[in-house]
């Protein structure tokens, strides 16, 4: 439990512009989450999946998805007069891994989205942030037809340690996505050195 005082102290340490990554496998809802919370029209570069890339991208379970983000999603949300969050959705496909280090540069933390029907597609993102000691929260995006695993079941299945928050959200809903952002901010703040 963070006291009001220490949380205010931590808030004062947060820089005015906060960069946050939204990561996870292909089709987990990154573009949707950035779009649901952004106060500016989210920028995203979508490319129609061609026959050629359909062979490269793993489409199992996302057959109705016809576009994919090739560059990145970008959105902005003002959470207080002095704190503005900048959201960067990471490219989901393996062939864009070369961009991740650049994107992670200066980020305060990451939301890793999970689709419980395809847990394994978010392994790589979790591994990336763990290795680099970048604070992250695991957020289960609830899809229709997906079994409702509890956060604890997801934690076990992904072998996520107890210090990392796991929660459920609906990326299409702004309020729900905002709760995930707040969870990440709290988690990242708890990792900041408090003087
Ligand atoms: N049922 C449901 N569908 C979702 C949710 N979030 C995203 N989708 C749909 O899942 C598909 C993939 O989402 P998208 O944001 O493009 O995934 P990305 O590849 O991670 O950017 C889209 O058709 C979305 O409309 C959700 O919370 N529930
Ligand atoms: Mg996308």
Coordinates of N, CA and C and ligand atoms in Angstrom, one line a residue:
X1 N 0.9 -1.2 0.0 CA 0.0 0.0 0.0 C 0.9 1.3 0.0
X2 N 0.6 2.2 -0.9 CA 1.4 3.4 -1.0 C 0.6 4.5 -0.3
X3 N 1.3 5.2 0.7 CA 0.6 6.3 1.4 C 0.4 7.5 0.4
X4 N -0.6 8.3 0.8 CA -0.8 9.5 -0.1 C 0.4 10.3 -0.2
X5 N 1.1 10.4 1.0 CA 2.3 11.3 1.0 C 3.4 10.7 0.0
X6 N 3.7 9.4 0.2 CA 4.8 8.9 -0.6 C 4.4 8.8 -2.1
X7 N 3.1 8.7 -2.3 CA 2.7 8.6 -3.7 C 2.8 10.0 -4.3
X8 N 2.5 11.1 -3.5 CA 2.7 12.4 -4.1 C 4.2 12.7 -4.3
X9 N 5.0 12.2 -3.4 CA 6.4 12.4 -3.5 C 6.9 11.7 -4.8
X10 N 6.4 10.5 -5.0 CA 6.7 9.8 -6.3 C 6.2 10.5 -7.5
X11 N 5.0 11.0 -7.4 CA 4.4 11.8 -8.5 C 5.3 12.9 -8.9
X12 N 5.9 13.6 -7.9 CA 6.7 14.8 -8.2 C 8.0 14.4 -8.9
X13 N 8.3 13.1 -8.9 CA 9.5 12.6 -9.6 C 9.2 12.2 -11.0
X14 N 7.9 12.1 -11.3 CA 7.6 11.7 -12.7 C 7.9 12.8 -13.6
X15 N 8.6 12.6 -14.7 CA 8.8 13.7 -15.7 C 7.5 14.1 -16.3
X16 N 7.5 15.3 -16.8 CA 6.2 15.9 -17.4 C 5.8 15.1 -18.6
X17 N 6.7 14.6 -19.4 CA 6.3 13.8 -20.5 C 6.7 12.3 -20.2
X18 N 5.7 11.5 -20.2 CA 6.0 10.1 -19.9 C 5.8 9.2 -21.1
X19 N 6.8 8.4 -21.4 CA 6.6 7.5 -22.5 C 6.3 6.1 -22.0
X20 N 5.2 5.6 -22.6 CA 4.7 4.3 -22.2 C 4.6 3.4 -23.4
X21 N 5.0 2.2 -23.3 CA 4.9 1.2 -24.4 C 3.7 0.3 -24.3
X22 N 3.1 0.0 -25.3 CA 2.0 -1.0 -25.3 C 2.4 -2.1 -26.2
X23 N 2.7 -3.3 -25.6 CA 3.3 -4.4 -26.3 C 2.4 -5.6 -26.2
X24 N 2.9 -6.7 -26.8 CA 2.2 -7.9 -26.8 C 2.1 -8.5 -28.3
X25 N 1.7 -9.7 -28.4 CA 1.7 -10.3 -29.7 C 0.8 -9.7 -30.7
X26 N 0.8 -10.3 -31.9 CA 0.0 -9.8 -33.0 C -1.5 -10.0 -32.7
X27 N -2.2 -8.9 -32.8 CA -3.7 -9.0 -32.7 C -4.2 -9.1 -31.2
X28 N -3.4 -8.7 -30.3 CA -3.8 -8.7 -28.8 C -4.6 -7.5 -28.5
X29 N -4.6 -6.5 -29.3 CA -5.4 -5.3 -29.0 C -4.6 -4.0 -28.7
X30 N -3.4 -4.0 -29.2 CA -2.5 -2.8 -28.9 C -3.1 -1.5 -29.6
X31 N -3.4 -1.6 -30.9 CA -3.9 -0.5 -31.6 C -5.2 -0.1 -31.0
X32 N -6.0 -1.0 -30.6 CA -7.3 -0.7 -30.0 C -7.2 0.0 -28.7
X33 N -6.2 -0.4 -27.8 CA -6.0 0.2 -26.6 C -5.5 1.7 -26.8
X34 N -4.6 1.9 -27.6 CA -4.0 3.2 -27.8 C -5.2 4.1 -28.4
X35 N -6.0 3.6 -29.3 CA -7.1 4.3 -29.9 C -8.2 4.7 -28.8
X36 N -8.4 3.8 -27.9 CA -9.5 4.0 -26.9 C -9.2 5.1 -25.9
X37 N -7.9 5.3 -25.6 CA -7.6 6.3 -24.6 C -7.0 7.6 -25.2
X38 N -6.5 7.6 -26.4 CA -5.8 8.8 -26.9 C -6.8 10.0 -27.1
X39 N -6.3 11.1 -26.7 CA -7.1 12.4 -26.9 C -6.8 13.0 -28.2
X40 N -5.8 12.5 -28.9 CA -5.6 12.9 -30.3 C -5.9 11.7 -31.2
X41 N -6.3 12.0 -32.4 CA -6.5 10.8 -33.2 C -5.3 10.0 -33.3
X42 N -5.4 8.7 -32.9 CA -4.2 7.9 -32.8 C -3.5 7.8 -34.2
X43 N -2.3 7.9 -34.2 CA -1.5 7.7 -35.5 C -1.2 6.2 -35.5
X44 N -1.5 5.6 -36.6 CA -1.0 4.3 -36.8 C -0.8 4.0 -38.2
X45 N 0.2 3.2 -38.5 CA 0.5 2.8 -39.9 C 0.0 1.4 -40.1
X46 N -1.1 1.3 -40.8 CA -1.6 0.0 -41.0 C -1.3 -0.5 -42.5
X47 N -1.1 -1.7 -42.6 CA -0.8 -2.2 -44.0 C -1.7 -3.4 -44.2
X48 N -2.3 -3.4 -45.3 CA -3.2 -4.6 -45.6 C -2.3 -5.8 -45.6
X49 N -2.7 -6.9 -45.0 CA -1.9 -8.1 -45.0 C -2.0 -8.7 -46.4
X50 N -0.9 -8.9 -47.0 CA -0.9 -9.4 -48.4 C -0.7 -10.9 -48.3
X51 N -1.0 -11.6 -49.3 CA -0.7 -13.0 -49.4 C 0.6 -13.3 -48.8
X52 N 1.6 -12.5 -49.3 CA 3.0 -12.8 -48.9 C 3.2 -12.7 -47.4
X53 N 2.7 -11.6 -46.8 CA 3.0 -11.5 -45.4 C 2.1 -12.4 -44.5
X54 N 1.0 -12.8 -45.1 CA 0.1 -13.7 -44.4 C 0.9 -15.0 -44.1
X55 N 1.8 -15.3 -45.0 CA 2.6 -16.5 -44.8 C 3.6 -16.3 -43.7
X56 N 4.0 -15.1 -43.4 CA 5.0 -14.8 -42.5 C 4.4 -14.5 -41.1
X57 N 3.4 -13.7 -41.1 CA 2.7 -13.4 -39.8 C 1.9 -14.6 -39.3
X58 N 1.9 -14.8 -38.0 CA 1.1 -15.9 -37.4 C -0.3 -15.5 -37.3
X59 N -1.2 -15.9 -38.2 CA -2.6 -15.5 -38.2 C -3.5 -16.5 -37.4
X60 N -3.0 -17.5 -36.9 CA -3.8 -18.5 -36.2 C -4.6 -17.8 -35.1
X61 N -5.9 -17.9 -35.2 CA -6.8 -17.4 -34.1 C -7.2 -15.9 -34.4
X62 N -6.6 -15.3 -35.4 CA -7.0 -13.9 -35.7 C -7.3 -13.8 -37.2
X63 N -8.1 -14.8 -37.7 CA -8.4 -14.9 -39.1 C -9.1 -13.7 -39.7
X64 N -9.9 -13.0 -38.8 CA -10.7 -11.9 -39.3 C -9.9 -10.6 -39.3
X65 N -8.6 -10.7 -38.9 CA -7.8 -9.5 -38.9 C -7.1 -9.3 -40.2
X66 N -7.5 -8.2 -40.9 CA -7.0 -8.0 -42.3 C -5.9 -6.9 -42.4
X67 N -5.7 -6.1 -41.3 CA -4.7 -5.1 -41.3 C -3.7 -5.4 -40.2
X68 N -2.5 -4.9 -40.3 CA -1.6 -5.1 -39.2 C -0.7 -3.9 -39.1
X69 N -0.3 -3.5 -37.9 CA 0.5 -2.3 -37.7 C 1.9 -2.6 -38.1
X70 N 2.5 -1.8 -39.1 CA 3.8 -2.1 -39.5 C 4.8 -1.2 -38.8
X71 N 4.4 0.1 -38.5 CA 5.3 1.0 -37.8 C 5.0 1.0 -36.4
X72 N 4.2 1.9 -35.9 CA 3.8 1.9 -34.5 C 2.5 2.7 -34.3
X73 N 1.9 2.5 -33.2 CA 0.7 3.3 -32.9 C 1.2 4.4 -32.0
X74 N 0.6 5.5 -32.1 CA 1.0 6.6 -31.2 C -0.2 7.4 -30.7
X75 N -0.2 7.6 -29.4 CA -1.4 8.3 -28.8 C -0.9 9.2 -27.7
X76 N -1.8 10.1 -27.2 CA -1.4 11.0 -26.1 C -2.6 11.1 -25.1
X77 N -2.3 11.1 -23.8 CA -3.3 11.3 -22.8 C -2.8 12.2 -21.7
X78 N -3.5 13.2 -21.4 CA -3.1 14.1 -20.3 C -3.7 13.6 -19.0
X79 N -2.9 13.3 -18.0 CA -3.5 12.8 -16.8 C -3.5 13.8 -15.6
X80 N -2.8 14.9 -15.8 CA -2.8 16.0 -14.8 C -2.2 17.2 -15.6
X81 N -2.4 18.4 -15.0 CA -1.9 19.6 -15.7 C -0.4 19.5 -16.1
X82 N 0.3 18.7 -15.3 CA 1.7 18.6 -15.6 C 2.2 17.3 -16.1
X83 N 1.3 16.3 -16.2 CA 1.8 15.0 -16.7 C 1.0 14.6 -17.9
X84 N 1.8 14.4 -19.0 CA 1.2 13.9 -20.2 C 1.8 12.5 -20.6
X85 N 1.0 11.6 -20.9 CA 1.5 10.3 -21.3 C 1.5 10.2 -22.8
X86 N 2.6 9.6 -23.3 CA 2.7 9.4 -24.7 C 2.8 7.8 -24.9
X87 N 1.8 7.3 -25.6 CA 1.7 5.9 -25.8 C 2.3 5.4 -27.1
X88 N 3.1 4.4 -27.1 CA 3.7 3.8 -28.3 C 3.3 2.4 -28.3
X89 N 2.5 2.0 -29.3 CA 2.2 0.6 -29.5 C 3.4 0.0 -30.3
X90 N 3.9 -1.1 -29.8 CA 5.0 -1.8 -30.5 C 4.5 -2.6 -31.6
X91 N 5.3 -2.8 -32.6 CA 4.9 -3.6 -33.7 C 4.8 -5.1 -33.2
X92 N 3.8 -5.8 -33.6 CA 3.6 -7.1 -33.1 C 4.3 -8.3 -33.7
X93 N 4.8 -8.1 -34.9 CA 5.3 -9.2 -35.7 C 6.8 -9.3 -35.4
X94 N 7.3 -10.6 -35.5 CA 8.7 -10.9 -35.2 C 9.6 -10.1 -36.1
X95 N 9.2 -9.8 -37.3 CA 10.1 -9.2 -38.3 C 10.4 -7.7 -37.9
X96 N 9.7 -7.2 -36.9 CA 10.0 -5.8 -36.5 C 10.7 -5.7 -35.2
X97 N 11.3 -6.8 -34.7 CA 12.0 -6.8 -33.4 C 13.1 -5.8 -33.4
X98 N 13.7 -5.5 -34.5 CA 14.9 -4.6 -34.5 C 14.5 -3.2 -34.0
X99 N 13.2 -2.8 -34.0 CA 12.7 -1.5 -33.6 C 12.6 -1.4 -32.1
X100 N 12.5 -2.5 -31.4 CA 12.1 -2.5 -30.0 C 13.1 -1.7 -29.1
X101 N 14.4 -1.9 -29.2 CA 15.3 -1.2 -28.3 C 15.2 0.3 -28.5
X102 N 15.0 0.7 -29.7 CA 14.9 2.1 -30.0 C 13.6 2.7 -29.3
X103 N 12.5 1.9 -29.5 CA 11.2 2.3 -28.9 C 11.3 2.4 -27.4
X104 N 12.0 1.4 -26.8 CA 12.0 1.3 -25.3 C 12.9 2.4 -24.7
X105 N 13.7 3.0 -25.5 CA 14.6 4.1 -25.0 C 13.8 5.2 -24.3
X106 N 14.0 5.4 -23.0 CA 13.3 6.5 -22.3 C 11.9 6.2 -21.8
X107 N 11.5 4.9 -22.1 CA 10.1 4.6 -21.6 C 10.1 4.3 -20.1
X108 N 9.1 4.8 -19.4 CA 9.0 4.6 -18.0 C 8.5 3.1 -17.7
X109 N 7.8 2.5 -18.7 CA 7.3 1.2 -18.5 C 6.4 0.7 -19.6
X110 N 5.9 -0.5 -19.5 CA 5.1 -1.0 -20.6 C 3.9 -1.8 -20.1
X111 N 2.9 -1.7 -20.9 CA 1.7 -2.6 -20.7 C 1.9 -3.8 -21.7
X112 N 1.9 -5.0 -21.2 CA 2.0 -6.2 -22.1 C 0.6 -6.8 -22.1
X113 N -0.1 -6.7 -23.3 CA -1.4 -7.2 -23.5 C -1.3 -8.7 -23.8
X114 N -2.3 -9.4 -23.3 CA -2.4 -10.8 -23.5 C -3.8 -11.2 -24.0
X115 N -3.7 -12.1 -25.0 CA -5.0 -12.8 -25.4 C -4.9 -14.2 -24.9
X116 N -5.8 -14.6 -24.0 CA -5.6 -15.9 -23.4 C -5.8 -17.1 -24.3
X117 N -6.3 -16.8 -25.5 CA -6.4 -17.9 -26.5 C -5.1 -18.2 -27.2
X118 N -4.2 -17.2 -27.0 CA -2.9 -17.3 -27.7 C -1.8 -16.7 -26.8
X119 N -1.7 -17.3 -25.6 CA -0.8 -16.7 -24.5 C 0.6 -16.6 -25.1
X120 N 1.0 -17.6 -25.8 CA 2.4 -17.7 -26.2 C 2.8 -16.5 -27.1
X121 N 1.9 -15.8 -27.7 CA 2.3 -14.7 -28.6 C 2.8 -13.5 -27.8
X122 N 2.6 -13.5 -26.5 CA 3.1 -12.3 -25.7 C 4.3 -12.7 -24.9
X123 N 4.8 -14.0 -25.0 CA 6.0 -14.4 -24.2 C 7.2 -13.5 -24.5
X124 N 7.4 -13.2 -25.8 CA 8.6 -12.5 -26.2 C 8.6 -11.1 -25.6
X125 N 7.4 -10.4 -25.6 CA 7.4 -9.1 -25.0 C 7.7 -9.1 -23.5
X126 N 7.2 -10.1 -22.8 CA 7.4 -10.2 -21.4 C 8.9 -10.4 -21.1
X127 N 9.5 -11.3 -21.9 CA 10.9 -11.6 -21.8 C 11.8 -10.3 -22.1
X128 N 11.4 -9.6 -23.1 CA 12.1 -8.3 -23.5 C 12.2 -7.4 -22.3
X129 N 11.0 -7.1 -21.6 CA 11.0 -6.1 -20.5 C 11.7 -6.7 -19.3
X130 N 11.5 -8.0 -19.0 CA 12.2 -8.6 -17.9 C 13.7 -8.4 -18.0
X131 N 14.2 -8.8 -19.1 CA 15.7 -8.7 -19.3 C 16.2 -7.3 -19.2
X132 N 15.5 -6.3 -19.6 CA 16.0 -5.0 -19.5 C 15.6 -4.2 -18.2
X133 N 14.9 -4.9 -17.3 CA 14.5 -4.3 -16.1 C 13.6 -3.1 -16.3
X134 N 12.7 -3.2 -17.3 CA 11.8 -2.1 -17.6 C 10.5 -2.5 -16.9
X135 N 9.9 -1.7 -16.0 CA 8.7 -2.0 -15.3 C 7.6 -2.3 -16.3
X136 N 6.8 -3.4 -16.0 CA 5.7 -3.6 -16.9 C 4.5 -4.3 -16.1
X137 N 3.3 -4.1 -16.6 CA 2.2 -4.8 -16.1 C 1.6 -5.7 -17.2
X138 N 1.0 -6.8 -16.7 CA 0.4 -7.8 -17.7 C -1.1 -7.6 -17.7
X139 N -1.6 -7.3 -18.8 CA -3.0 -6.9 -18.9 C -3.7 -7.9 -19.9
X140 N -4.7 -8.7 -19.3 CA -5.4 -9.6 -20.2 C -6.5 -8.9 -20.9
X141 N -6.5 -8.9 -22.2 CA -7.5 -8.2 -23.0 C -8.6 -9.3 -23.2
X142 N -9.8 -9.0 -22.7 CA -10.9 -10.0 -22.8 C -11.5 -10.1 -24.2
X143 N -11.4 -11.2 -24.8 CA -12.0 -11.4 -26.2 C -13.2 -12.3 -26.0
X144 N -14.1 -12.0 -26.9 CA -15.3 -12.9 -27.0 C -14.9 -14.3 -27.3
X145 N -15.5 -15.2 -26.5 CA -15.2 -16.6 -26.8 C -14.0 -17.1 -26.1
X146 N -13.3 -16.2 -25.5 CA -12.1 -16.7 -24.7 C -12.5 -17.1 -23.3
X147 N -11.9 -18.2 -22.8 CA -12.2 -18.6 -21.5 C -11.7 -17.5 -20.5
X148 N -12.6 -17.2 -19.5 CA -12.2 -16.2 -18.5 C -11.2 -16.7 -17.4
X149 N -10.0 -16.7 -17.8 CA -9.0 -17.1 -16.8 C -8.8 -16.0 -15.7
X150 N -8.6 -16.4 -14.5 CA -8.4 -15.4 -13.5 C -6.9 -14.8 -13.6
X151 N -6.7 -13.6 -13.1 CA -5.3 -13.1 -13.2 C -4.3 -14.1 -12.6
X152 N -4.7 -14.8 -11.5 CA -3.8 -15.7 -10.9 C -3.4 -16.9 -11.9
X153 N -4.5 -17.3 -12.6 CA -4.2 -18.4 -13.5 C -3.3 -18.0 -14.6
X154 N -3.5 -16.7 -15.1 CA -2.6 -16.2 -16.1 C -1.2 -16.0 -15.6
X155 N -1.1 -15.6 -14.4 CA 0.2 -15.4 -13.8 C 1.0 -16.7 -13.7
X156 N 0.3 -17.8 -13.4 CA 0.9 -19.1 -13.3 C 1.3 -19.6 -14.7
X157 N 0.4 -19.5 -15.6 CA 0.6 -20.0 -17.0 C 1.8 -19.3 -17.6
X158 N 2.0 -18.0 -17.3 CA 3.1 -17.2 -17.9 C 4.3 -17.2 -17.0
X159 N 4.2 -17.8 -15.8 CA 5.3 -17.8 -14.8 C 5.8 -16.4 -14.6
X160 N 4.8 -15.5 -14.2 CA 5.1 -14.1 -13.9 C 5.3 -14.0 -12.4
X161 N 6.4 -13.3 -12.0 CA 6.6 -13.3 -10.6 C 5.6 -12.3 -9.8
X162 N 5.5 -12.6 -8.5 CA 4.5 -11.9 -7.7 C 4.6 -10.4 -7.7
X163 N 5.8 -9.8 -8.0 CA 6.0 -8.4 -8.0 C 5.3 -7.7 -9.2
X164 N 4.9 -8.4 -10.2 CA 4.4 -7.8 -11.4 C 2.9 -7.9 -11.4
X165 N 2.2 -6.7 -11.5 CA 0.7 -6.8 -11.5 C 0.2 -7.5 -12.7
X166 N -0.9 -8.2 -12.5 CA -1.6 -8.9 -13.6 C -3.1 -8.4 -13.5
X167 N -3.7 -7.9 -14.5 CA -5.1 -7.5 -14.4 C -5.8 -7.8 -15.8
X168 N -7.1 -7.6 -15.7 CA -8.0 -7.8 -16.9 C -8.5 -6.5 -17.4
X169 N -8.6 -6.3 -18.7 CA -9.2 -5.1 -19.3 C -10.0 -5.4 -20.5
X170 N -10.7 -4.4 -21.0 CA -11.3 -4.4 -22.3 C -10.7 -3.3 -23.1
X171 N -9.8 -3.6 -24.0 CA -9.0 -2.5 -24.6 C -9.9 -1.6 -25.5
X172 N -11.2 -2.0 -25.8 CA -12.1 -1.2 -26.6 C -12.7 0.0 -25.7
X173 N -12.6 -0.2 -24.4 CA -13.2 0.8 -23.5 C -12.2 1.7 -22.9
X174 N -12.4 3.0 -23.1 CA -11.5 3.9 -22.6 C -11.2 3.8 -21.1
X175 N -12.3 3.7 -20.3 CA -12.1 3.7 -18.8 C -11.3 2.5 -18.4
X176 N -11.6 1.4 -19.1 CA -10.9 0.1 -18.8 C -9.4 0.2 -19.1
X177 N -9.1 0.8 -20.3 CA -7.7 1.0 -20.7 C -7.0 2.0 -19.8
X178 N -7.7 3.0 -19.3 CA -7.1 4.0 -18.4 C -6.7 3.3 -17.1
X179 N -7.5 2.4 -16.6 CA -7.2 1.7 -15.4 C -5.9 0.9 -15.6
X180 N -5.7 0.4 -16.7 CA -4.4 -0.4 -17.0 C -3.3 0.6 -17.0
X181 N -3.5 1.8 -17.6 CA -2.4 2.8 -17.6 C -2.0 3.2 -16.2
X182 N -3.1 3.4 -15.4 CA -2.9 3.9 -14.0 C -2.1 2.8 -13.2
X183 N -2.5 1.5 -13.4 CA -1.8 0.4 -12.8 C -0.3 0.4 -13.1
X184 N 0.0 0.7 -14.4 CA 1.4 0.7 -14.8 C 2.1 1.9 -14.2
X185 N 1.4 3.1 -14.1 CA 2.1 4.2 -13.5 C 2.4 4.0 -12.1
X186 N 1.4 3.4 -11.3 CA 1.7 3.1 -9.9 C 2.8 2.1 -9.8
X187 N 2.8 1.1 -10.7 CA 3.9 0.1 -10.6 C 5.2 0.7 -10.9
X188 N 5.3 1.5 -11.9 CA 6.6 2.2 -12.3 C 7.0 3.1 -11.2
X189 N 6.1 3.9 -10.6 CA 6.4 4.8 -9.6 C 7.0 4.1 -8.4
X190 N 6.5 2.9 -8.1 CA 6.9 2.1 -6.9 C 8.4 1.7 -7.1
X191 N 8.8 1.7 -8.4 CA 10.2 1.3 -8.7 C 11.2 2.5 -8.7
X192 N 10.6 3.7 -8.6 CA 11.4 4.9 -8.7 C 12.1 5.1 -7.3
X193 N 13.4 5.6 -7.4 CA 14.0 5.9 -6.1 C 13.3 7.1 -5.4
X194 N 12.9 6.9 -4.2 CA 12.2 8.0 -3.4 C 13.3 8.6 -2.5
X195 N 13.5 9.9 -2.6 CA 14.6 10.5 -1.8 C 14.1 10.7 -0.4
Ligands
LIG1 N1 -13.8 -8.8 -28.3 C1 -12.8 -8.0 -28.2 N2 -12.2 -7.7 -29.4 C2 -11.1 -6.9 -29.3 C3 -10.7 -6.3 -28.1 N3 -9.6 -5.6 -28.3 C4 -9.3 -5.6 -29.6 N4 -10.3 -6.4 -30.3 C5 -10.3 -6.7 -31.7 O1 -9.2 -7.6 -32.0 C6 -8.6 -7.2 -33.2 C7 -7.1 -7.0 -33.1 O2 -6.9 -5.8 -32.3 P1 -5.7 -4.8 -32.7 O3 -5.9 -3.6 -31.7 O4 -5.7 -4.4 -34.1 O5 -4.5 -5.7 -32.3 P2 -2.9 -5.3 -32.4 O6 -2.4 -6.2 -33.5 O7 -2.3 -5.8 -31.1 O8 -2.8 -3.9 -32.6 C8 -9.4 -6.1 -33.8 O9 -10.4 -6.5 -34.7 C9 -10.1 -5.5 -32.6 O10 -11.3 -4.8 -32.9 C10 -11.4 -6.7 -26.9 O11 -11.1 -6.2 -25.8 N5 -12.4 -7.5 -27.0
LIG2 MG1 -1.9 -2.9 -34.2

